[in-house]
Short mmCIF file of C-alpha atoms and ligand atoms in Angstrom, two decimals:
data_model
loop_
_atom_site.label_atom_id
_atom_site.label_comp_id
_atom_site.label_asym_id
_atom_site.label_seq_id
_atom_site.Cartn_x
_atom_site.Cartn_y
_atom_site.Cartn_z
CA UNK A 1 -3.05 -32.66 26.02
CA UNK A 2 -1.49 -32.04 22.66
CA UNK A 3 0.13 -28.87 21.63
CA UNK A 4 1.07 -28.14 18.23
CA UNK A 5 4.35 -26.37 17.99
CA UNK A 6 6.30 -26.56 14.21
CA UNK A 7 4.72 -29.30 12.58
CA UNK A 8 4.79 -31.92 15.94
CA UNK A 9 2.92 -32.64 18.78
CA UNK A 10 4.07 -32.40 22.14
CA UNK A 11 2.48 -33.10 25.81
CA UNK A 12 2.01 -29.94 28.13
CA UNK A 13 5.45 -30.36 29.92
CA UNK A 14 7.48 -30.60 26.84
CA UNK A 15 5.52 -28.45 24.32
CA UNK A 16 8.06 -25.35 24.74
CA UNK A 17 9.48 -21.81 23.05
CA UNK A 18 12.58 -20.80 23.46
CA UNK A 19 13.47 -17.83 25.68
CA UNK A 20 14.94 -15.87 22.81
CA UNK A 21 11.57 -16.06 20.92
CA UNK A 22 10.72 -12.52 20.45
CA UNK A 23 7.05 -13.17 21.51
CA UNK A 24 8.53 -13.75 24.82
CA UNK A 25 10.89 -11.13 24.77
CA UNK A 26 9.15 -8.31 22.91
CA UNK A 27 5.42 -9.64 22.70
CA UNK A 28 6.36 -9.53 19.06
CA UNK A 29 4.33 -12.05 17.44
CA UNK A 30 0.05 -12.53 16.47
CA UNK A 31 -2.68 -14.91 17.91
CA UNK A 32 -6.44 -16.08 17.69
CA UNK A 33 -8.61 -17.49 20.04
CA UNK A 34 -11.19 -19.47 18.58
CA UNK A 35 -14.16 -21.66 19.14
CA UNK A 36 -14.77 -25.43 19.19
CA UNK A 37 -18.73 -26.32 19.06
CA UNK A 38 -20.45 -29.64 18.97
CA UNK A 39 -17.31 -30.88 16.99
CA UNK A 40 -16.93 -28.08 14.28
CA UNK A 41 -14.32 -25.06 14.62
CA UNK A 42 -16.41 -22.17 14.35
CA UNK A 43 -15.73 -19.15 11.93
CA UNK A 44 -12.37 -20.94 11.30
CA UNK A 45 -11.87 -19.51 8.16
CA UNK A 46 -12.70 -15.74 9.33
CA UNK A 47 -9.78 -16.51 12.14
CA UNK A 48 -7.44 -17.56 9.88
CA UNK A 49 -7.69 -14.68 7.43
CA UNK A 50 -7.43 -12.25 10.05
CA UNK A 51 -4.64 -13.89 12.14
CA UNK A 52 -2.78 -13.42 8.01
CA UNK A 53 -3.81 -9.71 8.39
CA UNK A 54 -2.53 -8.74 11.65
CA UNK A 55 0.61 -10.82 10.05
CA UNK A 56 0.71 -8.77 7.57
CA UNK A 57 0.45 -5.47 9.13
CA UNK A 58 3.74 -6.43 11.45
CA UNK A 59 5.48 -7.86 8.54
CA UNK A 60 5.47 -11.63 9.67
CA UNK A 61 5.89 -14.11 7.07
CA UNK A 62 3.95 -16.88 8.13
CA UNK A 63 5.59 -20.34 6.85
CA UNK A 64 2.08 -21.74 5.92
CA UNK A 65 -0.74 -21.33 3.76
CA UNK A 66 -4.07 -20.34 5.33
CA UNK A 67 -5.42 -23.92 4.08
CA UNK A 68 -2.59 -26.10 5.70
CA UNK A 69 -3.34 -23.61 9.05
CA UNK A 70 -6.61 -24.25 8.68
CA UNK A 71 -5.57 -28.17 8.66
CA UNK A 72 -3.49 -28.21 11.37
CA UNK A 73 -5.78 -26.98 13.84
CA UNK A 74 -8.44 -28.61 12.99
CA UNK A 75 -6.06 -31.48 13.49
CA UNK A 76 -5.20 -30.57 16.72
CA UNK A 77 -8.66 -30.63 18.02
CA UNK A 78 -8.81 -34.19 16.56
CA UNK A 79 -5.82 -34.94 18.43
CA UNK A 80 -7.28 -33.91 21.51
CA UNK A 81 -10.88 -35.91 20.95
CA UNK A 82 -12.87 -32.49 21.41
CA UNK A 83 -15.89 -31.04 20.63
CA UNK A 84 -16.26 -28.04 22.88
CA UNK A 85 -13.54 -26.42 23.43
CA UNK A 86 -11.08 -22.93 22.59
CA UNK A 87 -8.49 -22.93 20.49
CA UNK A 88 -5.67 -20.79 21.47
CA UNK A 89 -3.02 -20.12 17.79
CA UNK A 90 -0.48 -17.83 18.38
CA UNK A 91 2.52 -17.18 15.24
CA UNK A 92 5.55 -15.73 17.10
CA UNK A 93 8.08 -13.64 15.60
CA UNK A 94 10.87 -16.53 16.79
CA UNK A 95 14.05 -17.15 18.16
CA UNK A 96 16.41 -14.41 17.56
CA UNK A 97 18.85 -12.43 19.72
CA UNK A 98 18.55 -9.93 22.87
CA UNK A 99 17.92 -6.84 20.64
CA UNK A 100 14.64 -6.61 19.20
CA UNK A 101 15.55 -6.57 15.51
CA UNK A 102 12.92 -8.97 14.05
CA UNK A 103 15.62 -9.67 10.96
CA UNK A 104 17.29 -11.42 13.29
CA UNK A 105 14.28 -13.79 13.78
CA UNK A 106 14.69 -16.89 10.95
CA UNK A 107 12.08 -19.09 11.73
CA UNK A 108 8.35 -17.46 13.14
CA UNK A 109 7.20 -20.30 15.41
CA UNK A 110 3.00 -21.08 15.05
CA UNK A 111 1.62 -22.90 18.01
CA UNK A 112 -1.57 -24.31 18.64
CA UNK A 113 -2.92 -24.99 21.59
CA UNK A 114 -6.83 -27.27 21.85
CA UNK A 115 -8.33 -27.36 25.34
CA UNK A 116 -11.60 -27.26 26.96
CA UNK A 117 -13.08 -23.34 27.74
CA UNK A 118 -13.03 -22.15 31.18
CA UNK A 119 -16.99 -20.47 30.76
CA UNK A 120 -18.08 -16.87 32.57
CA UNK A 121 -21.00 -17.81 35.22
CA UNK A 122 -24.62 -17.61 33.81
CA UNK A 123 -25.55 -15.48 36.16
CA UNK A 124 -23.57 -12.90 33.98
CA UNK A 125 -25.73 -13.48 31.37
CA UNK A 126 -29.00 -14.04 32.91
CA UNK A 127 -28.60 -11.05 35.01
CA UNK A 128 -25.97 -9.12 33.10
CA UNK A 129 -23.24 -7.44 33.87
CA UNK A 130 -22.14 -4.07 35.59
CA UNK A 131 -19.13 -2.63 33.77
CA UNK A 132 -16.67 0.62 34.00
CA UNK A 133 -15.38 3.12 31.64
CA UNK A 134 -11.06 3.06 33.17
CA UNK A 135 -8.29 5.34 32.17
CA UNK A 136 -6.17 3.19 30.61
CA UNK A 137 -6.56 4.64 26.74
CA UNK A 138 -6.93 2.16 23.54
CA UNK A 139 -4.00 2.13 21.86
CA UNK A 140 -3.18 4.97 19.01
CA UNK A 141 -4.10 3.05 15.58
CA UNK A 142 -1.24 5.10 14.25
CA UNK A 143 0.66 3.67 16.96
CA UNK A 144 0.40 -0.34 17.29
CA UNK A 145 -3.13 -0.35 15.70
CA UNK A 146 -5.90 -2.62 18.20
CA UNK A 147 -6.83 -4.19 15.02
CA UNK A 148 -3.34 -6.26 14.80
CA UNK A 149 -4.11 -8.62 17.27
CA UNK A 150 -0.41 -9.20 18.64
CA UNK A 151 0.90 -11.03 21.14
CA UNK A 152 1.17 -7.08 23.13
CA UNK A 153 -2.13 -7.62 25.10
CA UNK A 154 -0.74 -4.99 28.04
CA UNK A 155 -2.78 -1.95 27.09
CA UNK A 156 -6.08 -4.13 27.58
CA UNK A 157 -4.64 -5.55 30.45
CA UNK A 158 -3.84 -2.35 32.61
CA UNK A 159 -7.41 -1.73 31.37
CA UNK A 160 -8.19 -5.22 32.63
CA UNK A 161 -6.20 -4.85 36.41
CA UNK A 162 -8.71 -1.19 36.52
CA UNK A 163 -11.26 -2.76 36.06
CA UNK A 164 -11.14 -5.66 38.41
CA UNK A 165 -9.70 -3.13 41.08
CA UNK A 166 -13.33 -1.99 41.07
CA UNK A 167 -15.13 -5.03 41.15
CA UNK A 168 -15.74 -5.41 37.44
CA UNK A 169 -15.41 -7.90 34.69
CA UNK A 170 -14.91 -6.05 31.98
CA UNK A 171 -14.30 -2.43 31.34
CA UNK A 172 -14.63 0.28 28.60
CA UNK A 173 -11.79 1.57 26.77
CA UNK A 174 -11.91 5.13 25.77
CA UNK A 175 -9.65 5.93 22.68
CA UNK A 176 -7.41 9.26 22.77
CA UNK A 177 -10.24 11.80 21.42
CA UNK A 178 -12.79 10.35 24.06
CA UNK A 179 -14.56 7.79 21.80
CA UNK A 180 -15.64 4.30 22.77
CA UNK A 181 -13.60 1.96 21.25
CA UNK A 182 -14.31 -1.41 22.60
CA UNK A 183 -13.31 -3.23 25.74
CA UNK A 184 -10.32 -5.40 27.15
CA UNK A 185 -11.56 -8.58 25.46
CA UNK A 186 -15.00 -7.77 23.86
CA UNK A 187 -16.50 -5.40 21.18
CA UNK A 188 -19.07 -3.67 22.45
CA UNK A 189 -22.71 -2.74 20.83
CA UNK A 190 -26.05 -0.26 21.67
CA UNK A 191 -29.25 -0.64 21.02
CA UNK A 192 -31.03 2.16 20.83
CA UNK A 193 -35.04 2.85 19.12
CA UNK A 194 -34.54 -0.50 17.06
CA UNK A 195 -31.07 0.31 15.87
CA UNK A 196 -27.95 -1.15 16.86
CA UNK A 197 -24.45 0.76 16.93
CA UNK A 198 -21.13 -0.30 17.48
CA UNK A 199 -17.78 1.35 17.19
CA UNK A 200 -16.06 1.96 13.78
CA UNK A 201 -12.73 -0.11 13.78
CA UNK A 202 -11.02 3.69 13.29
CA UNK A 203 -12.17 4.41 16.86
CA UNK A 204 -9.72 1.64 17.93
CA UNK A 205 -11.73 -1.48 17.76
CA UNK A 206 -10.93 -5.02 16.80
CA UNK A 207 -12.33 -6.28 13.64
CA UNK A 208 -14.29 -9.14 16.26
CA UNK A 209 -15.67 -12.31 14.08
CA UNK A 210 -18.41 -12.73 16.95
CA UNK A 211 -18.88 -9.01 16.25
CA UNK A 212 -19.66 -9.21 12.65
CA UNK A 213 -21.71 -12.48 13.39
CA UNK A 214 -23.78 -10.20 15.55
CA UNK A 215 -23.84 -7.49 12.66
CA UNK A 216 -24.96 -9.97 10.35
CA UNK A 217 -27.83 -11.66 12.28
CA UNK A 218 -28.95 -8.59 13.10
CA UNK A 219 -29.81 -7.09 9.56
CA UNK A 220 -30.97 -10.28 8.28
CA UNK A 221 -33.72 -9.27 10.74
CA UNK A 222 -34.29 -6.10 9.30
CA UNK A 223 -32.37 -4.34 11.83
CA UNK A 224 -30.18 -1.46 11.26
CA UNK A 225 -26.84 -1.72 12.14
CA UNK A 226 -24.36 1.38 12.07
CA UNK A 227 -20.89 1.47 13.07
CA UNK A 228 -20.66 5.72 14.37
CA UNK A 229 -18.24 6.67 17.00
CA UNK A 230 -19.84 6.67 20.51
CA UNK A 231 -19.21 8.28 23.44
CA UNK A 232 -20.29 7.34 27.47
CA UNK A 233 -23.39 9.63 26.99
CA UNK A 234 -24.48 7.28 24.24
CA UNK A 235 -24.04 4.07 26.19
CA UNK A 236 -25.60 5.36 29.35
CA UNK A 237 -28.79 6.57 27.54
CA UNK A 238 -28.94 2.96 25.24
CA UNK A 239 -31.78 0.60 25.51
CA UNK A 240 -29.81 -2.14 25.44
CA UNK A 241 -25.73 -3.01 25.58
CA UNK A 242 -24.00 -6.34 25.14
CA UNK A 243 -20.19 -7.20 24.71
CA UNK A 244 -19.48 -9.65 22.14
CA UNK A 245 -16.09 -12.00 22.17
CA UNK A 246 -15.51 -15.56 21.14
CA UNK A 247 -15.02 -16.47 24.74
CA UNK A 248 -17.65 -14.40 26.07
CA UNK A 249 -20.19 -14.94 23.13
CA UNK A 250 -22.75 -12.45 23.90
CA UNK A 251 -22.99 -11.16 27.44
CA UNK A 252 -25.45 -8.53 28.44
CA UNK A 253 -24.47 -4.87 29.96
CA UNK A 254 -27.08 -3.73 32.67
CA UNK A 255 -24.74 -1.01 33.92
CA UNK A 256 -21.92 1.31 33.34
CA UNK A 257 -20.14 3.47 35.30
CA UNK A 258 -23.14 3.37 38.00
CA UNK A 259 -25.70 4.20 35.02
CA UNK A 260 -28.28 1.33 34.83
CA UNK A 261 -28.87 0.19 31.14
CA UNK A 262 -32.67 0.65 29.81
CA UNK A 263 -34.82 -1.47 32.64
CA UNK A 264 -31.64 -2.51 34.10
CA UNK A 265 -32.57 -6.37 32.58
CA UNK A 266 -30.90 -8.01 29.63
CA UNK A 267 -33.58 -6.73 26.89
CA UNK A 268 -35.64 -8.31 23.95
CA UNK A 269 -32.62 -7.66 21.39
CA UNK A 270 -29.80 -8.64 23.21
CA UNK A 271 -31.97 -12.52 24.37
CA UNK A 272 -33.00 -12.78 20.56
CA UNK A 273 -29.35 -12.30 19.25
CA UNK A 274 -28.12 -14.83 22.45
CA UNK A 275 -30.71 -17.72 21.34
CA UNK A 276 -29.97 -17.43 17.74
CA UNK A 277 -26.36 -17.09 18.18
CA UNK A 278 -26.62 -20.45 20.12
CA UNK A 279 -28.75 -21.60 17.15
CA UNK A 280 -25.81 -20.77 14.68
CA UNK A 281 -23.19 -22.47 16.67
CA UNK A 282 -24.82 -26.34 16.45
CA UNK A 283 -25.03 -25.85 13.12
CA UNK A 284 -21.71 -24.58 11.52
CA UNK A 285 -17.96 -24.92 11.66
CA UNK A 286 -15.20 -26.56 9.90
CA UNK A 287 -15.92 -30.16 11.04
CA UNK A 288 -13.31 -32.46 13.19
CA UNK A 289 -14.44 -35.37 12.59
CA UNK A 290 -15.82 -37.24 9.60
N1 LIG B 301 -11.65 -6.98 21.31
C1 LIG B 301 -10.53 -7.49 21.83
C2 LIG B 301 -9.51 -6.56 22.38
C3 LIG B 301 -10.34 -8.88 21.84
O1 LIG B 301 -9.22 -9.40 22.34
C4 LIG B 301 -11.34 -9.72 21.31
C5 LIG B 301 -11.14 -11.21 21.26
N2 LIG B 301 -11.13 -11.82 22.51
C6 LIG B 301 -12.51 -9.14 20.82
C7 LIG B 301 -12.62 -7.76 20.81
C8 LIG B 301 -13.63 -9.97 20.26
O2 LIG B 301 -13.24 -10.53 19.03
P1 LIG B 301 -13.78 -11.94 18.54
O3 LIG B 301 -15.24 -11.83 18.45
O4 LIG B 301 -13.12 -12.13 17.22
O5 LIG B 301 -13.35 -12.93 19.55
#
């Protein structure tokens, strides 16, 4: 394999950060995680803008322009000969000293990392998937805002450890007035008497590319798509629920919090989005290869 870090290429063992980066010490830093399908990088550009927003919103310069980002990963998947895969960039704050004051910090480091995708089981998404609400709240936007997608992943991953303490994948997360705001790696969505809802990003959602791929397929089908704040009563009594990620692409919800979802199937909505979601992935992407 090689990793991307500052301009070179290194192999696994030596591809390495400092242990003064601030993304190590501090989780100070931002990252993507992005698609690779039948040779194209998918949504690239979408990626790219927002890693630049959640740059911007924690006042990290990075030392590139979006288009010579864009180049160097698509570069990187070349250098690894893929075409499936997940692309992992990350932009750390860099090397600075003990205390966290990013001034300190010259140089942000961007590393990108091109390897093949560890899928969930399809029996998650032919059967779908039983999920929990936890305790664990979504981060206060007025607080580190869940739409900065920093290198800080431990509020989704104490929400992460509760729900895999009860058996589950994936769990809701609750934001501080009660709302759903998404879950530990997914945006969530209802449907409910042929409309679909999702969570505002003010209820403490990430701005999710899959999730406005989603949005976007679904009113070109005449569907109406609204983005209110939901709470539990609203997803137990939906027709339909599905998470949406770029890992997880679109996974079904059958369950929640012992409630079974609508027939307790994957429904009509959720398969149509699925097939033509697959559709959209053969067919575009920022090609790797000529
Ligand atoms: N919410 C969170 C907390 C995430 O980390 C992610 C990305 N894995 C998503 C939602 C889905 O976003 P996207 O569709 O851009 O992958």
């Amino acid at each position: 394999m090689k990793i991307y870090v500052d301009g070179n290429y290194y192999s696994e063992q030596d591809a390495k950060v400092s242990v003064f980066d601030h993304g190590l010490l501090y989780g100070d830093g931002i990252f993507e995680g992005i698609r690779i399908y039948h040779g194209r990088v998918f949504r690239l550009k979408e990626h790219i803008d927002r890693l630049f927003y959640s740059a911007k919103a924690i006042l990290l310069d990075i030392p590139m322009t979006h288009a010579d980002l864009m180049k160097a990963t698509v570069e990187t998947c070349r250098q690894n000969n893929l075409r499936e895969g997940y692309i992992r960039l990350l932009v750390t704050r860099g090397k600075g000293t003990l205390g966290l004051n990013p001034n300190r910090c010259k140089n942000p480091s961007i590393i990108i990392i091109a390897d093949t995708i560890q899928l969930y089981p399809p029996e998650y998404y032919d059967k779908g998937l039983e999920i929990i609400t936890v305790p664990t709240t979504r981060n206060l936007h007025n607080a580190v805002n869940p739409a900065i997608k920093s290198l800080n992943y431990l509020n989704n991953i104490l929400a992460k450890i509760e729900a895999n303490n009860s058996g589950c994948e994936e769990a809701v997360m609750l934001n501080s007035e009660g709302y759903v705001a998404e879950c530990t790696g997914d945006n969530i969505f209802i449907v409910k008497d042929g409309q679909m809802f999702t969570p505002p990003l003010s209820a403490g959602a990430l701005y999710g590319i899959t999730r406005k791929v989603v949005i976007d397929m679904a009113r070109e089908s005449n569907m109406p798509v609204t983005e209110p704040n939901l709470t539990r009563y609203d997803l137990f009594n939906a027709d339909e629920c599905f998470l949406t990620g770029t890992g997880a692409e679109l996974v079904p919800v059958v369950k929640i919090d012992g409630r079974v979802i609508g027939s307790g199937v994957p429904g009509p909505v959720t398969r149509d989005l699925v097939v033509r979601y697959h559709a959209l992935t053969k067919v575009s992407g920022e090609p790797i290869y000529d």
